[in-house]
Amino acid sequence: MSEILLSIQNLRTYFHTFKGVVKAVDGIDFDLHRNEILGIVGESGSGKTVANLSVMKLIDEPGIVEADGIYLDGVDISKKSEREMSKIRGKDISMIFQDPMTSLNPLYTIQKQMEEVLILHTKLNKEERRQKCIELLRQVGIPNPENRLKDYPHQFSGGMRQRVIIAIALATNSKIIIADEPTTALDVTVQYQVLELLKDLVREQNASMIFITHDLAVVSQITDRIIVMYCGKIIEEGATVEVIHHPKHPYTEGLLSSIPRLREDKPRLDQIPGMVPNMFEMPKGCSFSPRCKYCQELCQKEEPVKIEHSAGHFVACHYPLGGVGIE
């Protein structure tokens, strides 16, 4: 395995409300290696987006973020001030958000919005910035980039807007790209194109990427390793091939079973029974136990700890599975 670029140690993000404390991220640890694409998967409310916003110090009150350490290239950025973090965001770590229309300002041209990050993090002059913008748009597959720079976001399709966001994220050759469900709002054909583009560009720049999604089918196409989150905790982690074909946690198995397949013997989709628990009233023991078909008495009493089931494959389950996953 390559050198560790980002190391998260005991990250906790709690929201203190009048109703109680919501443990959105509850003591997670993971590493991102250099030149690696890491997928983080889970249902809405699992904590995957909050975890990455916490790394970038983008959590507002009443959220409180604590960690034993968040090390970027060996430097603990969890202790950095807001002023210091503003120099890291966009330069060392860039983020691609889910909805490109809310990420782009409708009042400014594409050129003005692309140049903003270049002005902040580079020493390029005006003409050099323009040429850089043209080069980036061409790189992400936008035709006639010289003229498109003058256009506004509403003049682009959804897929093209997402390409612009990718271009902005790649503008400063960031070490890490965090992509938060970047293809959710796109149709299937465009989704595939954007995924392939993102994967190729990240590899070309020798960057690393954290790819956040709820869809294991999508993450299986692009990632080297997968982390599965549930109720603010990591419940399974391992190489993509291993997790997809040999899931050890019942929740991961459930996510894989719910992926649509063209099989005559399975006319109906499988689904995970029940709902994600209320974060104010978490069940005792394993948080997944109320929805787990394999649940036993121990599961309802003791919370499982994450253990290494096989080389590089970790699972937090009292009774890890031995079945086969997606075909």
Short mmCIF file of the C-alpha atoms (twelve columns), coordinates in Angstrom:
data_MODEL
# 
_entry.id   MODEL 
# 
loop_
_atom_site.group_PDB 
_atom_site.id 
_atom_site.type_symbol 
_atom_site.label_atom_id 
_atom_site.label_alt_id 
_atom_site.label_comp_id 
_atom_site.label_asym_id 
_atom_site.label_seq_id 
_atom_site.Cartn_x 
_atom_site.Cartn_y 
_atom_site.Cartn_z 
_atom_site.pdbx_PDB_model_num 
ATOM 1   C CA . MET A 1   0.000   0.000   0.000   1 
ATOM 2   C CA . SER A 2   1.228   3.496   -0.857  1 
ATOM 3   C CA . GLU A 3   2.116   6.251   1.593   1 
ATOM 4   C CA . ILE A 4   -0.645  7.679   3.816   1 
ATOM 5   C CA . LEU A 5   -1.664  11.174  2.699   1 
ATOM 6   C CA . LEU A 6   -4.557  11.836  5.102   1 
ATOM 7   C CA . SER A 7   -5.057  10.162  8.473   1 
ATOM 8   C CA . ILE A 8   -8.246  10.666  10.503  1 
ATOM 9   C CA . GLN A 9   -8.006  9.654   14.155  1 
ATOM 10  C CA . ASN A 10  -11.054 9.390   16.430  1 
ATOM 11  C CA . LEU A 11  -13.102 12.054  14.634  1 
ATOM 12  C CA . ARG A 12  -16.229 13.120  16.515  1 
ATOM 13  C CA . THR A 13  -18.837 15.616  15.311  1 
ATOM 14  C CA . TYR A 14  -21.671 16.224  17.779  1 
ATOM 15  C CA . PHE A 15  -24.601 18.593  17.391  1 
ATOM 16  C CA . HIS A 16  -25.836 19.940  20.719  1 
ATOM 17  C CA . THR A 17  -29.542 20.818  20.436  1 
ATOM 18  C CA . PHE A 18  -32.387 21.586  22.842  1 
ATOM 19  C CA . LYS A 19  -33.671 18.072  22.234  1 
ATOM 20  C CA . GLY A 20  -30.363 16.387  22.980  1 
ATOM 21  C CA . VAL A 21  -27.008 15.529  21.439  1 
ATOM 22  C CA . VAL A 22  -26.818 14.101  17.920  1 
ATOM 23  C CA . LYS A 23  -23.632 12.105  17.394  1 
ATOM 24  C CA . ALA A 24  -23.454 12.593  13.614  1 
ATOM 25  C CA . VAL A 25  -19.902 11.231  13.495  1 
ATOM 26  C CA . ASP A 26  -18.988 9.114   16.478  1 
ATOM 27  C CA . GLY A 27  -15.295 8.279   16.755  1 
ATOM 28  C CA . ILE A 28  -14.191 7.184   13.290  1 
ATOM 29  C CA . ASP A 29  -10.667 6.389   12.078  1 
ATOM 30  C CA . PHE A 30  -9.523  5.973   8.499   1 
ATOM 31  C CA . ASP A 31  -6.585  6.657   6.200   1 
ATOM 32  C CA . LEU A 32  -6.425  7.914   2.625   1 
ATOM 33  C CA . HIS A 33  -3.340  6.794   0.721   1 
ATOM 34  C CA . ARG A 34  -1.512  8.778   -1.929  1 
ATOM 35  C CA . ASN A 35  -3.007  8.273   -5.428  1 
ATOM 36  C CA . GLU A 36  -5.933  6.306   -3.958  1 
ATOM 37  C CA . ILE A 37  -9.667  6.656   -4.642  1 
ATOM 38  C CA . LEU A 38  -11.567 5.887   -1.447  1 
ATOM 39  C CA . GLY A 39  -15.338 5.425   -1.425  1 
ATOM 40  C CA . ILE A 40  -17.509 6.265   1.583   1 
ATOM 41  C CA . VAL A 41  -20.948 4.671   1.376   1 
ATOM 42  C CA . GLY A 42  -24.093 4.878   3.480   1 
ATOM 43  C CA . GLU A 43  -27.721 5.941   3.611   1 
ATOM 44  C CA . SER A 44  -28.754 9.549   4.202   1 
ATOM 45  C CA . GLY A 45  -27.905 10.433  7.789   1 
ATOM 46  C CA . SER A 46  -25.063 7.923   8.089   1 
ATOM 47  C CA . GLY A 47  -22.517 10.716  8.678   1 
ATOM 48  C CA . LYS A 48  -20.473 10.369  5.502   1 
ATOM 49  C CA . THR A 49  -20.848 13.987  4.339   1 
ATOM 50  C CA . VAL A 50  -20.570 15.436  7.853   1 
ATOM 51  C CA . ALA A 51  -17.306 13.537  8.355   1 
ATOM 52  C CA . ASN A 52  -15.707 15.128  5.316   1 
ATOM 53  C CA . LEU A 53  -17.056 18.609  6.063   1 
ATOM 54  C CA . SER A 54  -15.559 18.173  9.542   1 
ATOM 55  C CA . VAL A 55  -12.147 17.424  8.031   1 
ATOM 56  C CA . MET A 56  -12.359 20.734  6.151   1 
ATOM 57  C CA . LYS A 57  -13.686 22.581  9.233   1 
ATOM 58  C CA . LEU A 58  -16.922 23.520  7.492   1 
ATOM 59  C CA . ILE A 59  -19.295 22.568  10.315  1 
ATOM 60  C CA . ASP A 60  -21.311 25.462  11.765  1 
ATOM 61  C CA . GLU A 61  -22.855 25.755  15.219  1 
ATOM 62  C CA . PRO A 62  -24.368 23.947  17.044  1 
ATOM 63  C CA . GLY A 63  -21.916 21.381  15.675  1 
ATOM 64  C CA . ILE A 64  -18.711 20.708  17.601  1 
ATOM 65  C CA . VAL A 65  -15.845 18.850  15.918  1 
ATOM 66  C CA . GLU A 66  -13.160 17.074  17.920  1 
ATOM 67  C CA . ALA A 67  -10.443 14.634  16.890  1 
ATOM 68  C CA . ASP A 68  -7.300  13.060  18.257  1 
ATOM 69  C CA . GLY A 69  -5.719  14.177  14.996  1 
ATOM 70  C CA . ILE A 70  -6.401  14.960  11.332  1 
ATOM 71  C CA . TYR A 71  -3.032  14.600  9.640   1 
ATOM 72  C CA . LEU A 72  -2.487  15.905  6.116   1 
ATOM 73  C CA . ASP A 73  0.993   14.960  4.913   1 
ATOM 74  C CA . GLY A 74  1.968   14.458  8.559   1 
ATOM 75  C CA . VAL A 75  0.701   17.879  9.724   1 
ATOM 76  C CA . ASP A 76  -2.222  17.972  12.182  1 
ATOM 77  C CA . ILE A 77  -4.741  20.338  10.540  1 
ATOM 78  C CA . SER A 78  -7.306  19.822  13.317  1 
ATOM 79  C CA . LYS A 79  -5.413  22.467  15.280  1 
ATOM 80  C CA . LYS A 80  -5.314  24.984  12.410  1 
ATOM 81  C CA . SER A 81  -7.070  28.355  12.693  1 
ATOM 82  C CA . GLU A 82  -9.797  29.419  10.240  1 
ATOM 83  C CA . ARG A 83  -7.308  31.666  8.477   1 
ATOM 84  C CA . GLU A 84  -4.871  28.785  8.049   1 
ATOM 85  C CA . MET A 85  -7.645  26.444  6.872   1 
ATOM 86  C CA . SER A 86  -8.744  28.936  4.203   1 
ATOM 87  C CA . LYS A 87  -5.319  28.467  2.601   1 
ATOM 88  C CA . ILE A 88  -5.692  24.671  2.665   1 
ATOM 89  C CA . ARG A 89  -9.232  24.571  1.239   1 
ATOM 90  C CA . GLY A 90  -9.144  24.824  -2.536  1 
ATOM 91  C CA . LYS A 91  -5.376  24.358  -2.651  1 
ATOM 92  C CA . ASP A 92  -4.566  21.132  -0.808  1 
ATOM 93  C CA . ILE A 93  -8.154  19.847  -0.478  1 
ATOM 94  C CA . SER A 94  -10.906 20.646  -2.994  1 
ATOM 95  C CA . MET A 95  -14.560 19.639  -2.854  1 
ATOM 96  C CA . ILE A 96  -17.099 18.793  -5.545  1 
ATOM 97  C CA . PHE A 97  -20.662 19.116  -4.270  1 
ATOM 98  C CA . GLN A 98  -23.775 17.207  -5.290  1 
ATOM 99  C CA . ASP A 99  -25.730 19.986  -7.000  1 
ATOM 100 C CA . PRO A 100 -23.682 22.096  -9.441  1 
ATOM 101 C CA . MET A 101 -26.404 24.741  -9.686  1 
ATOM 102 C CA . THR A 102 -26.087 25.604  -5.999  1 
ATOM 103 C CA . SER A 103 -22.270 25.472  -6.213  1 
ATOM 104 C CA . LEU A 104 -22.117 28.051  -9.014  1 
ATOM 105 C CA . ASN A 105 -23.235 31.664  -8.597  1 
ATOM 106 C CA . PRO A 106 -25.875 32.440  -11.250 1 
ATOM 107 C CA . LEU A 107 -24.822 36.125  -11.329 1 
ATOM 108 C CA . TYR A 108 -21.234 35.581  -12.463 1 
ATOM 109 C CA . THR A 109 -19.695 34.174  -15.619 1 
ATOM 110 C CA . ILE A 110 -17.933 30.821  -15.578 1 
ATOM 111 C CA . GLN A 111 -14.599 32.577  -16.100 1 
ATOM 112 C CA . LYS A 112 -15.029 34.804  -13.053 1 
ATOM 113 C CA . GLN A 113 -15.905 31.829  -10.865 1 
ATOM 114 C CA . MET A 114 -13.044 29.706  -12.161 1 
ATOM 115 C CA . GLU A 115 -10.564 32.533  -11.700 1 
ATOM 116 C CA . GLU A 116 -11.545 33.024  -8.069  1 
ATOM 117 C CA . VAL A 117 -9.625  29.970  -6.883  1 
ATOM 118 C CA . LEU A 118 -6.655  30.831  -9.124  1 
ATOM 119 C CA . ILE A 119 -6.464  34.362  -7.703  1 
ATOM 120 C CA . LEU A 120 -6.567  32.994  -4.171  1 
ATOM 121 C CA . HIS A 121 -4.056  30.166  -4.538  1 
ATOM 122 C CA . THR A 122 -1.750  31.005  -7.482  1 
ATOM 123 C CA . LYS A 123 0.374   33.893  -8.734  1 
ATOM 124 C CA . LEU A 124 -0.843  33.761  -12.338 1 
ATOM 125 C CA . ASN A 125 -1.512  37.073  -14.107 1 
ATOM 126 C CA . LYS A 126 -4.813  37.874  -15.820 1 
ATOM 127 C CA . GLU A 127 -3.968  36.365  -19.226 1 
ATOM 128 C CA . GLU A 128 -2.355  33.295  -17.643 1 
ATOM 129 C CA . ARG A 129 -5.497  32.751  -15.572 1 
ATOM 130 C CA . ARG A 130 -7.663  32.967  -18.693 1 
ATOM 131 C CA . GLN A 131 -5.498  30.449  -20.539 1 
ATOM 132 C CA . LYS A 132 -5.567  28.150  -17.507 1 
ATOM 133 C CA . CYS A 133 -9.385  28.314  -17.445 1 
ATOM 134 C CA . ILE A 134 -9.563  27.489  -21.158 1 
ATOM 135 C CA . GLU A 135 -7.187  24.567  -20.664 1 
ATOM 136 C CA . LEU A 136 -9.236  23.239  -17.728 1 
ATOM 137 C CA . LEU A 137 -12.544 23.448  -19.617 1 
ATOM 138 C CA . ARG A 138 -10.994 21.649  -22.563 1 
ATOM 139 C CA . GLN A 139 -9.600  19.030  -20.184 1 
ATOM 140 C CA . VAL A 140 -13.058 18.241  -18.775 1 
ATOM 141 C CA . GLY A 141 -14.557 17.959  -22.241 1 
ATOM 142 C CA . ILE A 142 -16.398 21.264  -22.711 1 
ATOM 143 C CA . PRO A 143 -16.341 22.220  -26.415 1 
ATOM 144 C CA . ASN A 144 -15.400 25.719  -27.604 1 
ATOM 145 C CA . PRO A 145 -14.015 26.702  -24.167 1 
ATOM 146 C CA . GLU A 146 -12.797 30.158  -25.304 1 
ATOM 147 C CA . ASN A 147 -16.383 31.286  -25.833 1 
ATOM 148 C CA . ARG A 148 -17.999 29.269  -23.034 1 
ATOM 149 C CA . LEU A 149 -15.943 31.166  -20.458 1 
ATOM 150 C CA . LYS A 150 -18.200 34.172  -21.038 1 
ATOM 151 C CA . ASP A 151 -21.387 32.177  -20.387 1 
ATOM 152 C CA . TYR A 152 -23.394 31.972  -17.171 1 
ATOM 153 C CA . PRO A 153 -24.277 28.733  -15.302 1 
ATOM 154 C CA . HIS A 154 -27.877 28.646  -16.617 1 
ATOM 155 C CA . GLN A 155 -26.486 28.373  -20.164 1 
ATOM 156 C CA . PHE A 156 -24.953 24.980  -19.357 1 
ATOM 157 C CA . SER A 157 -26.685 21.610  -19.003 1 
ATOM 158 C CA . GLY A 158 -26.515 19.757  -15.685 1 
ATOM 159 C CA . GLY A 159 -23.713 17.518  -16.904 1 
ATOM 160 C CA . MET A 160 -21.725 20.463  -18.264 1 
ATOM 161 C CA . ARG A 161 -22.155 22.406  -15.008 1 
ATOM 162 C CA . GLN A 162 -20.780 19.433  -13.111 1 
ATOM 163 C CA . ARG A 163 -17.801 19.382  -15.473 1 
ATOM 164 C CA . VAL A 164 -17.185 23.043  -14.662 1 
ATOM 165 C CA . ILE A 165 -17.210 22.215  -10.923 1 
ATOM 166 C CA . ILE A 166 -14.706 19.414  -11.564 1 
ATOM 167 C CA . ALA A 167 -12.504 21.855  -13.505 1 
ATOM 168 C CA . ILE A 168 -12.551 24.301  -10.573 1 
ATOM 169 C CA . ALA A 169 -11.648 21.490  -8.145  1 
ATOM 170 C CA . LEU A 170 -8.690  20.492  -10.320 1 
ATOM 171 C CA . ALA A 171 -7.507  24.062  -10.974 1 
ATOM 172 C CA . THR A 172 -4.822  24.142  -8.283  1 
ATOM 173 C CA . ASN A 173 -3.670  20.507  -8.541  1 
ATOM 174 C CA . SER A 174 -5.077  19.690  -5.102  1 
ATOM 175 C CA . LYS A 175 -3.657  16.718  -3.247  1 
ATOM 176 C CA . ILE A 176 -7.152  15.556  -2.285  1 
ATOM 177 C CA . ILE A 177 -10.496 15.858  -4.104  1 
ATOM 178 C CA . ILE A 178 -13.615 15.234  -2.005  1 
ATOM 179 C CA . ALA A 179 -16.543 14.396  -4.310  1 
ATOM 180 C CA . ASP A 180 -19.892 14.454  -2.477  1 
ATOM 181 C CA . GLU A 181 -22.376 12.465  -4.607  1 
ATOM 182 C CA . PRO A 182 -21.310 14.402  -7.726  1 
ATOM 183 C CA . THR A 183 -23.462 12.391  -10.154 1 
ATOM 184 C CA . THR A 184 -26.727 12.026  -8.193  1 
ATOM 185 C CA . ALA A 185 -28.569 14.777  -10.101 1 
ATOM 186 C CA . LEU A 186 -27.465 13.505  -13.532 1 
ATOM 187 C CA . ASP A 187 -29.063 10.958  -15.843 1 
ATOM 188 C CA . VAL A 188 -27.438 7.532   -16.144 1 
ATOM 189 C CA . THR A 189 -25.531 8.166   -19.396 1 
ATOM 190 C CA . VAL A 190 -24.074 11.479  -18.208 1 
ATOM 191 C CA . GLN A 191 -23.378 9.938   -14.804 1 
ATOM 192 C CA . TYR A 192 -21.139 7.295   -16.363 1 
ATOM 193 C CA . GLN A 193 -19.291 9.917   -18.457 1 
ATOM 194 C CA . VAL A 194 -18.667 12.149  -15.440 1 
ATOM 195 C CA . LEU A 195 -17.465 9.197   -13.320 1 
ATOM 196 C CA . GLU A 196 -14.983 8.098   -15.966 1 
ATOM 197 C CA . LEU A 197 -13.810 11.682  -16.479 1 
ATOM 198 C CA . LEU A 198 -13.320 12.222  -12.753 1 
ATOM 199 C CA . LYS A 199 -11.414 8.962   -12.338 1 
ATOM 200 C CA . ASP A 200 -9.126  9.684   -15.300 1 
ATOM 201 C CA . LEU A 201 -8.388  13.280  -14.256 1 
ATOM 202 C CA . VAL A 202 -7.607  12.308  -10.654 1 
ATOM 203 C CA . ARG A 203 -5.188  9.641   -11.889 1 
ATOM 204 C CA . GLU A 204 -3.558  12.070  -14.363 1 
ATOM 205 C CA . GLN A 205 -2.932  14.639  -11.615 1 
ATOM 206 C CA . ASN A 206 -1.617  11.996  -9.185  1 
ATOM 207 C CA . ALA A 207 -4.217  13.205  -6.708  1 
ATOM 208 C CA . SER A 208 -6.234  11.204  -4.173  1 
ATOM 209 C CA . MET A 209 -10.020 11.261  -3.950  1 
ATOM 210 C CA . ILE A 210 -12.709 10.592  -1.367  1 
ATOM 211 C CA . PHE A 211 -15.897 9.662   -3.224  1 
ATOM 212 C CA . ILE A 212 -19.070 9.956   -1.126  1 
ATOM 213 C CA . THR A 213 -22.201 8.138   -2.278  1 
ATOM 214 C CA . HIS A 214 -25.201 6.069   -1.171  1 
ATOM 215 C CA . ASP A 215 -24.839 3.782   -4.198  1 
ATOM 216 C CA . LEU A 216 -22.509 0.776   -3.950  1 
ATOM 217 C CA . ALA A 217 -22.966 0.064   -7.663  1 
ATOM 218 C CA . VAL A 218 -21.497 3.479   -8.492  1 
ATOM 219 C CA . VAL A 219 -18.665 3.247   -5.987  1 
ATOM 220 C CA . SER A 220 -17.647 -0.186  -7.282  1 
ATOM 221 C CA . GLN A 221 -16.799 1.382   -10.676 1 
ATOM 222 C CA . ILE A 222 -14.353 3.991   -9.463  1 
ATOM 223 C CA . THR A 223 -12.768 3.213   -6.082  1 
ATOM 224 C CA . ASP A 224 -9.800  1.249   -4.756  1 
ATOM 225 C CA . ARG A 225 -11.170 0.871   -1.219  1 
ATOM 226 C CA . ILE A 226 -14.607 1.252   0.391   1 
ATOM 227 C CA . ILE A 227 -15.728 2.461   3.805   1 
ATOM 228 C CA . VAL A 228 -19.330 1.697   4.807   1 
ATOM 229 C CA . MET A 229 -20.881 4.006   7.418   1 
ATOM 230 C CA . TYR A 230 -24.010 3.614   9.519   1 
ATOM 231 C CA . CYS A 231 -25.249 5.963   12.260  1 
ATOM 232 C CA . GLY A 232 -21.998 7.895   12.470  1 
ATOM 233 C CA . LYS A 233 -19.692 4.878   12.662  1 
ATOM 234 C CA . ILE A 234 -17.598 2.860   10.238  1 
ATOM 235 C CA . ILE A 235 -19.042 -0.666  10.149  1 
ATOM 236 C CA . GLU A 236 -16.993 -2.145  7.308   1 
ATOM 237 C CA . GLU A 237 -13.830 -1.206  5.443   1 
ATOM 238 C CA . GLY A 238 -11.686 -2.930  2.856   1 
ATOM 239 C CA . ALA A 239 -10.541 -3.218  -0.732  1 
ATOM 240 C CA . THR A 240 -13.414 -2.558  -3.148  1 
ATOM 241 C CA . VAL A 241 -13.268 -6.022  -4.736  1 
ATOM 242 C CA . GLU A 242 -13.252 -7.692  -1.316  1 
ATOM 243 C CA . VAL A 243 -16.148 -5.666  0.128   1 
ATOM 244 C CA . ILE A 244 -18.283 -5.986  -3.005  1 
ATOM 245 C CA . HIS A 245 -17.784 -9.728  -3.452  1 
ATOM 246 C CA . HIS A 246 -17.390 -10.809 0.178   1 
ATOM 247 C CA . PRO A 247 -19.328 -8.408  2.457   1 
ATOM 248 C CA . LYS A 248 -18.986 -9.213  6.143   1 
ATOM 249 C CA . HIS A 249 -21.553 -6.834  7.672   1 
ATOM 250 C CA . PRO A 250 -25.305 -7.497  7.236   1 
ATOM 251 C CA . TYR A 251 -25.840 -3.822  6.360   1 
ATOM 252 C CA . THR A 252 -23.340 -4.012  3.504   1 
ATOM 253 C CA . GLU A 253 -25.044 -7.199  2.335   1 
ATOM 254 C CA . GLY A 254 -28.378 -5.364  2.415   1 
ATOM 255 C CA . LEU A 255 -27.039 -2.471  0.345   1 
ATOM 256 C CA . LEU A 256 -25.671 -4.899  -2.239  1 
ATOM 257 C CA . SER A 257 -28.916 -6.906  -2.365  1 
ATOM 258 C CA . SER A 258 -30.929 -3.762  -3.090  1 
ATOM 259 C CA . ILE A 259 -28.987 -3.013  -6.309  1 
ATOM 260 C CA . PRO A 260 -31.263 -3.626  -9.342  1 
ATOM 261 C CA . ARG A 261 -30.249 -6.587  -11.526 1 
ATOM 262 C CA . LEU A 262 -31.620 -7.946  -14.799 1 
ATOM 263 C CA . ARG A 263 -32.452 -11.402 -13.490 1 
ATOM 264 C CA . GLU A 264 -35.639 -13.296 -14.268 1 
ATOM 265 C CA . ASP A 265 -35.499 -15.226 -10.994 1 
ATOM 266 C CA . LYS A 266 -35.592 -11.947 -8.983  1 
ATOM 267 C CA . PRO A 267 -38.520 -9.874  -10.286 1 
ATOM 268 C CA . ARG A 268 -38.653 -7.727  -7.126  1 
ATOM 269 C CA . LEU A 269 -35.960 -5.609  -5.465  1 
ATOM 270 C CA . ASP A 270 -34.706 -6.611  -2.036  1 
ATOM 271 C CA . GLN A 271 -34.796 -3.946  0.639   1 
ATOM 272 C CA . ILE A 272 -33.385 -3.425  4.101   1 
ATOM 273 C CA . PRO A 273 -36.325 -3.556  6.524   1 
ATOM 274 C CA . GLY A 274 -37.085 -0.705  8.888   1 
ATOM 275 C CA . MET A 275 -35.594 2.770   9.033   1 
ATOM 276 C CA . VAL A 276 -32.379 4.398   10.232  1 
ATOM 277 C CA . PRO A 277 -32.903 4.896   13.997  1 
ATOM 278 C CA . ASN A 278 -33.739 8.253   15.508  1 
ATOM 279 C CA . MET A 279 -30.372 9.810   16.404  1 
ATOM 280 C CA . PHE A 280 -31.835 11.042  19.712  1 
ATOM 281 C CA . GLU A 281 -32.940 7.506   20.649  1 
ATOM 282 C CA . MET A 282 -30.204 5.171   19.513  1 
ATOM 283 C CA . PRO A 283 -30.741 1.469   20.282  1 
ATOM 284 C CA . LYS A 284 -28.558 -0.247  22.844  1 
ATOM 285 C CA . GLY A 285 -25.808 -2.461  21.487  1 
ATOM 286 C CA . CYS A 286 -25.386 -2.575  17.702  1 
ATOM 287 C CA . SER A 287 -27.154 0.356   16.035  1 
ATOM 288 C CA . PHE A 288 -28.147 -1.882  13.113  1 
ATOM 289 C CA . SER A 289 -29.658 -4.636  15.311  1 
ATOM 290 C CA . PRO A 290 -33.332 -3.516  14.937  1 
ATOM 291 C CA . ARG A 291 -33.042 -3.981  11.149  1 
ATOM 292 C CA . CYS A 292 -30.739 -7.007  11.059  1 
ATOM 293 C CA . LYS A 293 -32.152 -10.421 10.110  1 
ATOM 294 C CA . TYR A 294 -29.169 -12.090 11.795  1 
ATOM 295 C CA . CYS A 295 -29.604 -10.227 15.101  1 
ATOM 296 C CA . GLN A 296 -28.911 -12.242 18.273  1 
ATOM 297 C CA . GLU A 297 -29.099 -11.447 21.961  1 
ATOM 298 C CA . LEU A 298 -25.487 -10.220 22.171  1 
ATOM 299 C CA . CYS A 299 -26.153 -7.693  19.371  1 
ATOM 300 C CA . GLN A 300 -28.840 -5.993  21.480  1 
ATOM 301 C CA . LYS A 301 -26.581 -5.716  24.523  1 
ATOM 302 C CA . GLU A 302 -23.054 -4.897  23.349  1 
ATOM 303 C CA . GLU A 303 -21.824 -2.562  20.646  1 
ATOM 304 C CA . PRO A 304 -19.398 -4.414  18.338  1 
ATOM 305 C CA . VAL A 305 -15.890 -3.052  17.838  1 
ATOM 306 C CA . LYS A 306 -14.156 -2.907  14.474  1 
ATOM 307 C CA . ILE A 307 -11.831 -5.871  13.982  1 
ATOM 308 C CA . GLU A 308 -9.657  -7.041  11.103  1 
ATOM 309 C CA . HIS A 309 -11.518 -10.055 9.744   1 
ATOM 310 C CA . SER A 310 -8.954  -10.740 7.017   1 
ATOM 311 C CA . ALA A 311 -5.960  -8.843  5.633   1 
ATOM 312 C CA . GLY A 312 -7.088  -5.228  5.191   1 
ATOM 313 C CA . HIS A 313 -10.792 -6.094  5.605   1 
ATOM 314 C CA . PHE A 314 -12.321 -4.657  8.787   1 
ATOM 315 C CA . VAL A 315 -15.828 -5.168  10.150  1 
ATOM 316 C CA . ALA A 316 -17.745 -4.068  13.254  1 
ATOM 317 C CA . CYS A 317 -20.064 -7.038  13.776  1 
ATOM 318 C CA . HIS A 318 -20.379 -9.744  16.434  1 
ATOM 319 C CA . TYR A 319 -21.228 -12.351 13.788  1 
ATOM 320 C CA . PRO A 320 -19.512 -11.437 10.475  1 
ATOM 321 C CA . LEU A 321 -20.996 -12.981 7.351   1 
ATOM 322 C CA . GLY A 322 -19.286 -15.483 5.108   1 
ATOM 323 C CA . GLY A 323 -21.496 -15.094 2.043   1 
ATOM 324 C CA . VAL A 324 -20.875 -13.845 -1.481  1 
ATOM 325 C CA . GLY A 325 -21.864 -10.327 -2.518  1 
ATOM 326 C CA . ILE A 326 -22.644 -8.699  -5.837  1 
ATOM 327 C CA . GLU A 327 -22.197 -10.755 -8.983  1 
# 
